[in-house]
Short mmCIF file of N, CA and C in Angstrom, two decimals:
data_model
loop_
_atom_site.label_atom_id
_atom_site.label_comp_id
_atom_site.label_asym_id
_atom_site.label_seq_id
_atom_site.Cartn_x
_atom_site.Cartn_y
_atom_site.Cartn_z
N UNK A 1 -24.49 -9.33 -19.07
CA UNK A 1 -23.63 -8.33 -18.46
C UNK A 1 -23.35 -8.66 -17.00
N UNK A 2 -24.52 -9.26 -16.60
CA UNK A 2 -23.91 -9.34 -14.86
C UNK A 2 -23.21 -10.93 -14.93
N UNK A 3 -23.14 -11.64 -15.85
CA UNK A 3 -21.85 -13.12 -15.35
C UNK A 3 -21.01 -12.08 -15.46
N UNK A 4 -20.66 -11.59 -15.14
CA UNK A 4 -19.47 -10.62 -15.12
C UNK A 4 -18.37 -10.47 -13.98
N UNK A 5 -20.13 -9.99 -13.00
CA UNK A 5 -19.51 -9.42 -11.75
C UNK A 5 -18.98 -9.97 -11.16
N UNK A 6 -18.85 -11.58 -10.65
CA UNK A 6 -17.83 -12.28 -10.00
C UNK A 6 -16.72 -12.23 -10.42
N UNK A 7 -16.49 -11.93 -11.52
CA UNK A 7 -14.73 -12.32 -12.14
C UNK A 7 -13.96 -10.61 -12.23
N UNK A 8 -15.10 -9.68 -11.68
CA UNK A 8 -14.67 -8.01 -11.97
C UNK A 8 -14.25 -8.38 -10.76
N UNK A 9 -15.09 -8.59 -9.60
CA UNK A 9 -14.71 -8.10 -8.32
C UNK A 9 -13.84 -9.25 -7.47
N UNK A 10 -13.27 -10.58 -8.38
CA UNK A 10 -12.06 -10.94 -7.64
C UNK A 10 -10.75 -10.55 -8.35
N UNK A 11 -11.11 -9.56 -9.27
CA UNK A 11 -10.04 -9.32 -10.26
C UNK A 11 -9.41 -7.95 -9.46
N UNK A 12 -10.69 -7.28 -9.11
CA UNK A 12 -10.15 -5.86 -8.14
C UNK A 12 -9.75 -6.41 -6.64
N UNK A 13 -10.36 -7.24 -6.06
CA UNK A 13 -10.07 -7.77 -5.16
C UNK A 13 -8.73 -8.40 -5.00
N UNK A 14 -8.09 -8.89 -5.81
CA UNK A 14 -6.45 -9.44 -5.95
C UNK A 14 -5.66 -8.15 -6.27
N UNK A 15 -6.51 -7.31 -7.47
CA UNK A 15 -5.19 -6.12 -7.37
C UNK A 15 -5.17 -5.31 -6.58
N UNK A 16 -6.31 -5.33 -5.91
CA UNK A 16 -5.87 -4.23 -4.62
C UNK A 16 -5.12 -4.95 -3.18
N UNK A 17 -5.22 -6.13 -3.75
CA UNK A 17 -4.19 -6.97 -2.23
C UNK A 17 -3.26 -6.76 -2.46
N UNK A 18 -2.38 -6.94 -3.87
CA UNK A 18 -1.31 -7.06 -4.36
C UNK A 18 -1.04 -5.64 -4.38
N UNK A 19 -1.43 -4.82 -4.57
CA UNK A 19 -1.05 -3.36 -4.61
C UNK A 19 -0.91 -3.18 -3.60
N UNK A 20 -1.64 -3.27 -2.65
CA UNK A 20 -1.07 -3.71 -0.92
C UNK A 20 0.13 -3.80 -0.29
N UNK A 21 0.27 -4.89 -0.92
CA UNK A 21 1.55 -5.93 -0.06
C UNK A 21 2.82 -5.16 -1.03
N UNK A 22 2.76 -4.77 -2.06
CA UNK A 22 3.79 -3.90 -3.07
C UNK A 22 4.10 -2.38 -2.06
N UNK A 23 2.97 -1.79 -1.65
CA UNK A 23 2.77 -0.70 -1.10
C UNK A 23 4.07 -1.10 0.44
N UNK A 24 3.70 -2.42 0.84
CA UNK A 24 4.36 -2.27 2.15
C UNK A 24 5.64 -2.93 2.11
N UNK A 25 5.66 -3.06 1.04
CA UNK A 25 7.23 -3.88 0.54
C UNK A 25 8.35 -2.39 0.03
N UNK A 26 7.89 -1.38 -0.65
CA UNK A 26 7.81 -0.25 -1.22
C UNK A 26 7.87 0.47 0.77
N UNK A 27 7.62 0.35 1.52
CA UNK A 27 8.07 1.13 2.82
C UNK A 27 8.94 0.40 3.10
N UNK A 28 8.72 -0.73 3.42
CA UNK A 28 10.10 -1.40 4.08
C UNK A 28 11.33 -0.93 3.18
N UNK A 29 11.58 -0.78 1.95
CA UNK A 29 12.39 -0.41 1.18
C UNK A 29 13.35 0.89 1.08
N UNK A 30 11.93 1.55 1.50
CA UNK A 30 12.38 3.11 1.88
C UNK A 30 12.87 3.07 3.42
N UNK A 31 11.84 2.69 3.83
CA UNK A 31 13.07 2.73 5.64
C UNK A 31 14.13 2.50 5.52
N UNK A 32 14.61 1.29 4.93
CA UNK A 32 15.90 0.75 4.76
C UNK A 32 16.57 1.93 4.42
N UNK A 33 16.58 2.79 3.08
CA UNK A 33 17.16 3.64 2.71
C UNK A 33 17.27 4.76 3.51
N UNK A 34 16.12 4.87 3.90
CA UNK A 34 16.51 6.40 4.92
C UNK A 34 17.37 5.82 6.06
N UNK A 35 17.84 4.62 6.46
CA UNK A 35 18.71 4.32 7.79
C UNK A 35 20.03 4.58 7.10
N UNK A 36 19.85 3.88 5.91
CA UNK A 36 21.45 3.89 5.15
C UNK A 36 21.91 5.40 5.07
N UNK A 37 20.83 6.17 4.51
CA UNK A 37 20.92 7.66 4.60
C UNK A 37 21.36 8.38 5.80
N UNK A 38 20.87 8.27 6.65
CA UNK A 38 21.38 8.77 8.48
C UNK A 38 22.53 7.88 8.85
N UNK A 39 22.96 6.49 8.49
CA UNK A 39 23.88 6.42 9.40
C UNK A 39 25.09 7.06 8.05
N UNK A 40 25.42 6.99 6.61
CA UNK A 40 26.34 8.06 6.17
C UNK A 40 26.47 9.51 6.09
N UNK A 41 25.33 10.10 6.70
CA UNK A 41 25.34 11.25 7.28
C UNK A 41 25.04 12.22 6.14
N UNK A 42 23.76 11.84 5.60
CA UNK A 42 23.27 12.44 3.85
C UNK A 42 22.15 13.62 5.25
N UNK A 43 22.05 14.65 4.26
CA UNK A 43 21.15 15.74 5.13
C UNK A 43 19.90 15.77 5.42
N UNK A 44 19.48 16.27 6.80
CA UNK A 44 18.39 15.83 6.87
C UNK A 44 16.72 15.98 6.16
N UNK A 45 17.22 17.16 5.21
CA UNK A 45 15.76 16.53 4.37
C UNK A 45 15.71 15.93 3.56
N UNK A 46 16.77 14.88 2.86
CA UNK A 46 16.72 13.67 2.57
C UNK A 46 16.23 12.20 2.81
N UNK A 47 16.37 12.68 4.38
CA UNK A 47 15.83 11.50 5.45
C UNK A 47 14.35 12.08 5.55
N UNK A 48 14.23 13.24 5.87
CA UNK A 48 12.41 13.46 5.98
C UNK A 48 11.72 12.86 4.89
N UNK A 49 12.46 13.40 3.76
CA UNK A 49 11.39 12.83 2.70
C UNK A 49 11.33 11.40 2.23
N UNK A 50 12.30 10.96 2.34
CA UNK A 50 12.63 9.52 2.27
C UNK A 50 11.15 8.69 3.68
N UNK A 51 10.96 9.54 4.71
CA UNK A 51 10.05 9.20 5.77
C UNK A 51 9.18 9.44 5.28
N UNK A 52 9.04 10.57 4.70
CA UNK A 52 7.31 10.96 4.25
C UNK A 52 7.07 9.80 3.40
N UNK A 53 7.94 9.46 2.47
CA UNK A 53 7.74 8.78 1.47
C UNK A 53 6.92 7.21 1.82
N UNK A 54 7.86 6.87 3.04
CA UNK A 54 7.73 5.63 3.80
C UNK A 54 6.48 5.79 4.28
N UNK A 55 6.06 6.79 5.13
CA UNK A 55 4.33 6.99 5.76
C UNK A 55 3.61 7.08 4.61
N UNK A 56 3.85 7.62 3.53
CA UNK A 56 2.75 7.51 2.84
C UNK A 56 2.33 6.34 1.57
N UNK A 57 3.53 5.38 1.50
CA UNK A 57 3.58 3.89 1.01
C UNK A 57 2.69 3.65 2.20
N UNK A 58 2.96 3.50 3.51
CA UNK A 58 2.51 3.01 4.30
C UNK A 58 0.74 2.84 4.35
N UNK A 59 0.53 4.02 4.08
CA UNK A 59 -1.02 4.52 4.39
C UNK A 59 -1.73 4.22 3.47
N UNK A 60 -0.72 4.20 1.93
CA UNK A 60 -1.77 3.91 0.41
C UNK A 60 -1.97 2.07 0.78
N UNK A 61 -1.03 1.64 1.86
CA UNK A 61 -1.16 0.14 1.71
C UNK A 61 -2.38 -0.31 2.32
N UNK A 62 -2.61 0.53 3.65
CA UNK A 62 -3.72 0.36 4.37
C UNK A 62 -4.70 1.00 3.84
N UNK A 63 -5.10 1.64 2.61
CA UNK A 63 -5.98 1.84 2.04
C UNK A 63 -6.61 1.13 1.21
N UNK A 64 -5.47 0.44 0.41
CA UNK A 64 -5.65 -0.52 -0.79
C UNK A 64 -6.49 -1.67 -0.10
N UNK A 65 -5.68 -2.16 1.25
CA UNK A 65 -6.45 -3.09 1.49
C UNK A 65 -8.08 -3.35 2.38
N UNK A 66 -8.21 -1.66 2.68
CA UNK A 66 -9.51 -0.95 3.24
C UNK A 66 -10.60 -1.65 2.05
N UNK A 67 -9.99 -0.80 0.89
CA UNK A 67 -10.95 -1.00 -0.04
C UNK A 67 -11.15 -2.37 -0.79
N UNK A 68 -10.45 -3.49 -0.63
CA UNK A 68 -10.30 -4.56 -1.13
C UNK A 68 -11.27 -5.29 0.03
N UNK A 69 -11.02 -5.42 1.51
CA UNK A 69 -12.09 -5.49 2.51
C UNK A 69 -13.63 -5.38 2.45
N UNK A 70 -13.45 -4.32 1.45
CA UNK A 70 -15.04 -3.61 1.54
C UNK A 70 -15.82 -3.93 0.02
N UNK A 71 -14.85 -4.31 -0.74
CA UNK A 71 -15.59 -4.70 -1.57
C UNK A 71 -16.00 -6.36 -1.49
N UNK A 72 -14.82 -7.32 -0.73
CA UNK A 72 -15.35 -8.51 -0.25
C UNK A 72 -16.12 -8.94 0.46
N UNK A 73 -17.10 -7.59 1.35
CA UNK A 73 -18.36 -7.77 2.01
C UNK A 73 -19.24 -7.64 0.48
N UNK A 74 -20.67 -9.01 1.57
CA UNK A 74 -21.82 -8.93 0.50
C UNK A 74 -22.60 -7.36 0.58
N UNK A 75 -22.96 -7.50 -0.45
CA UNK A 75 -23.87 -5.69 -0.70
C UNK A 75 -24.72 -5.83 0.39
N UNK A 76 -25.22 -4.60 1.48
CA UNK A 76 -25.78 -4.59 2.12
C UNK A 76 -27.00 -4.07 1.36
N UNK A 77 -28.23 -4.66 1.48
CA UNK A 77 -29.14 -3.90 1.55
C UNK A 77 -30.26 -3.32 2.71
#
């Protein structure tokens, strides 16, 4: 059961990078849209949420890769 654990934890370790970099590809995407949104003059809680949307891609990205960080440290004992 434990030859295991090396191939679990570079397996979570890649999908949480990649869920990452998706996460901040997924904001850049939305910014884009909310500019396109403000400069044709769509209303403004279209653009808020389109922002919220963007901060919070943003934050799941820096999470994903919090936890991908922390699992690539050795176990402290």
């Amino acid at each position: 059961m434990g030859e295991f654990l090396p191939i679990a934890r570079a397996m979570a370790i890649a999908c949480l990078t990649v869920s990452a970099w998706l996460a901040w590809a997924m904001t850049g995407l939305l910014l884009i849209y909310a500019l396109m949104s403000w400069r044709t003059g769509d209303p403004a809680f279209k653009i808020a949420y389109l922002l919220g949307f963007a901060v919070g891609a943003l934050v799941l990205g820096f999470l994903f890769r919090r936890l991908a960080r922390r699992i690539e440290q050795p176990a402290r004992r």
